[in-house]
Amino acid sequence: MLEIKNLKVSLEEEEKQILKGLSLKVNPGEVHAIMGPNGSGKSTLSNVLSGKHGYRIDEGSVECLGKDLLSLEVEERAALGLFLAFQYPLEIPGVGNMNFLRTALNSQKKIRGEKELNAAEILKKVRAIATDLQISEEMLRRPVNVGASGGEKKRNEILQMCLLEPKFVILDETDSGLDGDAMILVSKGVNNFSSDERSFLVITHY
């Protein structure tokens, strides 16, 4: 599923090396947790795997789902089946949640050569997932994460994950900043989404 070999990574504009020879293998159906103090490179790893700019690969390789992950663009990694739930989900003013979800799903289907879904089909899928996560219709109509609490933003990330059905999921401190009720809902969403063909890399302080 994922194999990292001797990965060394620095910030592009600095000489400081953050990842210093990380190797990791994650098989299908496995959940791996990465823990460590602030500044140890946990979020750097998730950013590099997802394709965020600003990092320099000094050495090493990453293979994911049979592909050289580091050679792929961000959208290609997403279509391949990689998903990152952000530690701090962004607000996107002016972009409706449903429009965002529909565009993301159909963009990936188009890259994979699959049949795109119409608005009614996507709405049915989204509502079913949203009900389990206690996400309201009002929240679905909002711009992405605008005016949302920390718990709502994290639940929205899990909604995106369940809709897109990725094969390899990175949860970057999704548990941080949640109260007990929100933690239960997010955990339920993740657990219901687990399968023998899907793997998780969980970055956490807990």
mmCIF file with all atom_site columns, C-alpha atoms in Angstrom, residues 89-97 138-149 152-153 156:
data_model
loop_
_atom_site.group_PDB
_atom_site.id
_atom_site.type_symbol
_atom_site.label_atom_id
_atom_site.label_alt_id
_atom_site.label_comp_id
_atom_site.label_asym_id
_atom_site.label_entity_id
_atom_site.label_seq_id
_atom_site.pdbx_PDB_ins_code
_atom_site.Cartn_x
_atom_site.Cartn_y
_atom_site.Cartn_z
_atom_site.occupancy
_atom_site.B_iso_or_equiv
_atom_site.pdbx_formal_charge
_atom_site.auth_seq_id
_atom_site.auth_comp_id
_atom_site.auth_asym_id
_atom_site.auth_atom_id
_atom_site.pdbx_PDB_model_num
ATOM 1  C CA . PRO A 1 89  ? -9.045  22.596 7.918  1.00 0.00 ? 89  PRO A CA 1
ATOM 2  C CA . LEU A 1 90  ? -9.175  25.719 5.772  1.00 0.00 ? 90  LEU A CA 1
ATOM 3  C CA . GLU A 1 91  ? -12.158 27.977 5.269  1.00 0.00 ? 91  GLU A CA 1
ATOM 4  C CA . ILE A 1 92  ? -12.993 28.627 1.604  1.00 0.00 ? 92  ILE A CA 1
ATOM 5  C CA . PRO A 1 93  ? -15.301 31.660 1.364  1.00 0.00 ? 93  PRO A CA 1
ATOM 6  C CA . GLY A 1 94  ? -17.489 31.765 -1.741 1.00 0.00 ? 94  GLY A CA 1
ATOM 7  C CA . VAL A 1 95  ? -17.284 28.034 -2.460 1.00 0.00 ? 95  VAL A CA 1
ATOM 8  C CA . GLY A 1 96  ? -20.373 26.109 -1.382 1.00 0.00 ? 96  GLY A CA 1
ATOM 9  C CA . ASN A 1 97  ? -19.825 22.855 0.466  1.00 0.00 ? 97  ASN A CA 1
ATOM 10 C CA . GLU A 1 138 ? -27.555 24.127 6.816  1.00 0.00 ? 138 GLU A CA 1
ATOM 11 C CA . MET A 1 139 ? -23.868 23.257 7.102  1.00 0.00 ? 139 MET A CA 1
ATOM 12 C CA . LEU A 1 140 ? -23.954 21.529 3.714  1.00 0.00 ? 140 LEU A CA 1
ATOM 13 C CA . ARG A 1 141 ? -25.287 24.762 2.195  1.00 0.00 ? 141 ARG A CA 1
ATOM 14 C CA . ARG A 1 142 ? -22.550 26.938 3.724  1.00 0.00 ? 142 ARG A CA 1
ATOM 15 C CA . PRO A 1 143 ? -19.267 27.887 2.069  1.00 0.00 ? 143 PRO A CA 1
ATOM 16 C CA . VAL A 1 144 ? -16.649 25.272 2.988  1.00 0.00 ? 144 VAL A CA 1
ATOM 17 C CA . ASN A 1 145 ? -15.942 25.461 6.746  1.00 0.00 ? 145 ASN A CA 1
ATOM 18 C CA . VAL A 1 146 ? -16.985 29.133 6.966  1.00 0.00 ? 146 VAL A CA 1
ATOM 19 C CA . GLY A 1 147 ? -18.514 29.853 10.359 1.00 0.00 ? 147 GLY A CA 1
ATOM 20 C CA . ALA A 1 148 ? -17.959 26.251 11.465 1.00 0.00 ? 148 ALA A CA 1
ATOM 21 C CA . SER A 1 149 ? -16.695 25.188 14.877 1.00 0.00 ? 149 SER A CA 1
ATOM 22 C CA . GLU A 1 152 ? -17.750 20.764 12.547 1.00 0.00 ? 152 GLU A CA 1
ATOM 23 C CA . LYS A 1 153 ? -14.631 21.321 10.444 1.00 0.00 ? 153 LYS A CA 1
ATOM 24 C CA . ASN A 1 156 ? -16.568 17.896 7.371  1.00 0.00 ? 156 ASN A CA 1
#
